[in-house]
Tab-separated table of C-alpha atoms in Angstrom:
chain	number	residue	atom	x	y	z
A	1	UNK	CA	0.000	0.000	0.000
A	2	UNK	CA	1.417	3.390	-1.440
A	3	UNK	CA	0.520	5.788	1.409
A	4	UNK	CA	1.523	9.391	1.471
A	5	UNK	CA	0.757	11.164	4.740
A	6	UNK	CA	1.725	14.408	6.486
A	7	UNK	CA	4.128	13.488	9.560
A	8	UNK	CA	1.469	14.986	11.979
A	9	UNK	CA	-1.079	12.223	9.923
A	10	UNK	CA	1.969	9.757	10.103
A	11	UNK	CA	1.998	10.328	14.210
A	12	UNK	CA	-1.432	10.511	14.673
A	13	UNK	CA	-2.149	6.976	13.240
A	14	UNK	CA	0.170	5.809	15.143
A	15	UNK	CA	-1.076	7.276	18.461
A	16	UNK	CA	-4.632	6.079	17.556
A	17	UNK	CA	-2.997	2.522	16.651
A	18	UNK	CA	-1.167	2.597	19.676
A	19	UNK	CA	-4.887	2.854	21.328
A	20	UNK	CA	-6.222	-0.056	19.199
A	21	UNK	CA	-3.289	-1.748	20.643
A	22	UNK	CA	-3.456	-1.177	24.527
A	23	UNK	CA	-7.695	-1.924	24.374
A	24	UNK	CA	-6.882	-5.084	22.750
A	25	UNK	CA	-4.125	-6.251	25.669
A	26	UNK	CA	-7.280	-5.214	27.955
A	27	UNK	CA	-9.276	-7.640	26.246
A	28	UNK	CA	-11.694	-5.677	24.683
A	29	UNK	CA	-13.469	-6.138	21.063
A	30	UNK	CA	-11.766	-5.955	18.172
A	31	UNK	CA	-15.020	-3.843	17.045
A	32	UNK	CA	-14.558	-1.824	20.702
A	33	UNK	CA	-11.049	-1.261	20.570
A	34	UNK	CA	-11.277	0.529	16.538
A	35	UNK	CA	-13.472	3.395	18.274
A	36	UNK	CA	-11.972	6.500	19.063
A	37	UNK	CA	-14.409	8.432	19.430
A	38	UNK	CA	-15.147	12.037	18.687
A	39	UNK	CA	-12.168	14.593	17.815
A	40	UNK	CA	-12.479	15.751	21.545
A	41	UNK	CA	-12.345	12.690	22.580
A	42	UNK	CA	-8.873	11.859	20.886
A	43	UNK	CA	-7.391	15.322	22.359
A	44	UNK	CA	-8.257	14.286	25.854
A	45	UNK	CA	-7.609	10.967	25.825
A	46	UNK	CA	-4.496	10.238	22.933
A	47	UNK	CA	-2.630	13.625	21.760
A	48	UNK	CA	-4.062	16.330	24.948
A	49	UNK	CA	-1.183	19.323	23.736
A	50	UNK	CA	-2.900	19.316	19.856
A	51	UNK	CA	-5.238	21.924	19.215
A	52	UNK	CA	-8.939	20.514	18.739
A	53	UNK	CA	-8.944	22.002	15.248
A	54	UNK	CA	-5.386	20.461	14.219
A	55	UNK	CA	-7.424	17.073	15.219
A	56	UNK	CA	-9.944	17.464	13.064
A	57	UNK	CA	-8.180	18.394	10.489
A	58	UNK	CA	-6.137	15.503	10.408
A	59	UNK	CA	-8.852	12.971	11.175
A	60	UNK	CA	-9.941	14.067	7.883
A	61	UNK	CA	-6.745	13.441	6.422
A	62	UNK	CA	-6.455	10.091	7.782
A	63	UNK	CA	-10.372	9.813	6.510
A	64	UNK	CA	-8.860	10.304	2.799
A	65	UNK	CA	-6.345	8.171	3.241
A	66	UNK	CA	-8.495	5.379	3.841
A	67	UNK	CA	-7.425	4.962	7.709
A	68	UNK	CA	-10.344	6.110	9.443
A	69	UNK	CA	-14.649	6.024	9.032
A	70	UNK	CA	-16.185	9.307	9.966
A	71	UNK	CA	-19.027	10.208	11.502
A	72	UNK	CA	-19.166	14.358	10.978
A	73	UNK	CA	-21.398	16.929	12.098
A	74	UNK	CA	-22.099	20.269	13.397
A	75	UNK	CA	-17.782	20.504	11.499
A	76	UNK	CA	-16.758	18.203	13.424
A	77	UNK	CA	-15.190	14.799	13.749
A	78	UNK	CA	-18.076	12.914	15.748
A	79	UNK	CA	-16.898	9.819	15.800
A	80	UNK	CA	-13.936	8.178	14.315
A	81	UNK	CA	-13.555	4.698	13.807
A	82	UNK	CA	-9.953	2.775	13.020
A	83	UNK	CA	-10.636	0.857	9.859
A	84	UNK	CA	-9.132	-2.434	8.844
A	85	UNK	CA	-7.014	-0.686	6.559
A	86	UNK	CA	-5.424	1.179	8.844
A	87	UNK	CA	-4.495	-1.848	11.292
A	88	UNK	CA	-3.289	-3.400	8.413
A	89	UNK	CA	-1.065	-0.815	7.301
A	90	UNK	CA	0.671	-0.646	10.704
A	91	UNK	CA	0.911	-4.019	10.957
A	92	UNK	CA	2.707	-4.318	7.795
A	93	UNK	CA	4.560	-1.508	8.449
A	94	UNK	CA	6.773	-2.473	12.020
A	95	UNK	CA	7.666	-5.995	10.454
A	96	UNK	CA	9.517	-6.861	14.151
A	97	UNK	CA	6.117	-6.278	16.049
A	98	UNK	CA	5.963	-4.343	19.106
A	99	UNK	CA	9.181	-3.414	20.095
A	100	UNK	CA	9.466	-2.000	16.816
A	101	UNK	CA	6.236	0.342	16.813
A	102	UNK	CA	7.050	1.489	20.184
A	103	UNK	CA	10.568	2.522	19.250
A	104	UNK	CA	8.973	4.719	16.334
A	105	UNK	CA	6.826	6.226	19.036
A	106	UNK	CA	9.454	7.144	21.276
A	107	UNK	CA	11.360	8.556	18.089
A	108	UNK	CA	8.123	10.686	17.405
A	109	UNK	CA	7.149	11.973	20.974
A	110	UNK	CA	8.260	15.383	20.118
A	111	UNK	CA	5.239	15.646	17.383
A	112	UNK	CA	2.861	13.908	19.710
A	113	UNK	CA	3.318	16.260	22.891
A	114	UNK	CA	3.237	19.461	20.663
């Protein structure tokens, strides 16, 4: 899969995969775990330091990219759902699992904690 996305897209998946990740090891759904709820809810609960507009913004970037299913309204991200493709795409993309993915995260803190 030929993606192309921003690097604040690029950390953003990653924080919201890193979610997907931790509710799984908690035992939840598969179909739980993929929400992420509205834009607020991603600033309060994944990136808090990113401006609620920034999230949007990029949820809608992520959106065209095939990584997330959006629920808008009132211009807003209502609720945001991880698709398939996205899991896939990270998956594919730390080939040494884990330890991999969260060495990329520690390499992109700076972005998340804006």
């Amino acid at each position: 899969m030929d993606v192309k996305l921003t690097k604040d897209a690029d950390a953003l998946i990653c924080a919201l995969y890193n979610s997907y990740h931790e509710k799984r090891k908690s035992d939840e759904s598969r179909a739980a775990a993929k929400l992420m709820g509205s834009a607020e809810t991603i600033r309060d609960n994944i990136v808090p330091n990113w401006a609620l507009i920034d999230i949007e913004d990029i949820c809608w970037e992520l959106k065209h990219a095939g990584f997330l299913n959006i629920l808008g309204a009132d211009n807003t991200v209502y609720s945001a759902v991880l698709s398939d493709d996205a899991i896939i795409y990270m998956e594919d993309r730390f080939k040494n699992g884990l330890s991999e993915f969260l060495s990329y995260l520690e390499q992109i803190k700076s972005i998340l904690l804006w």
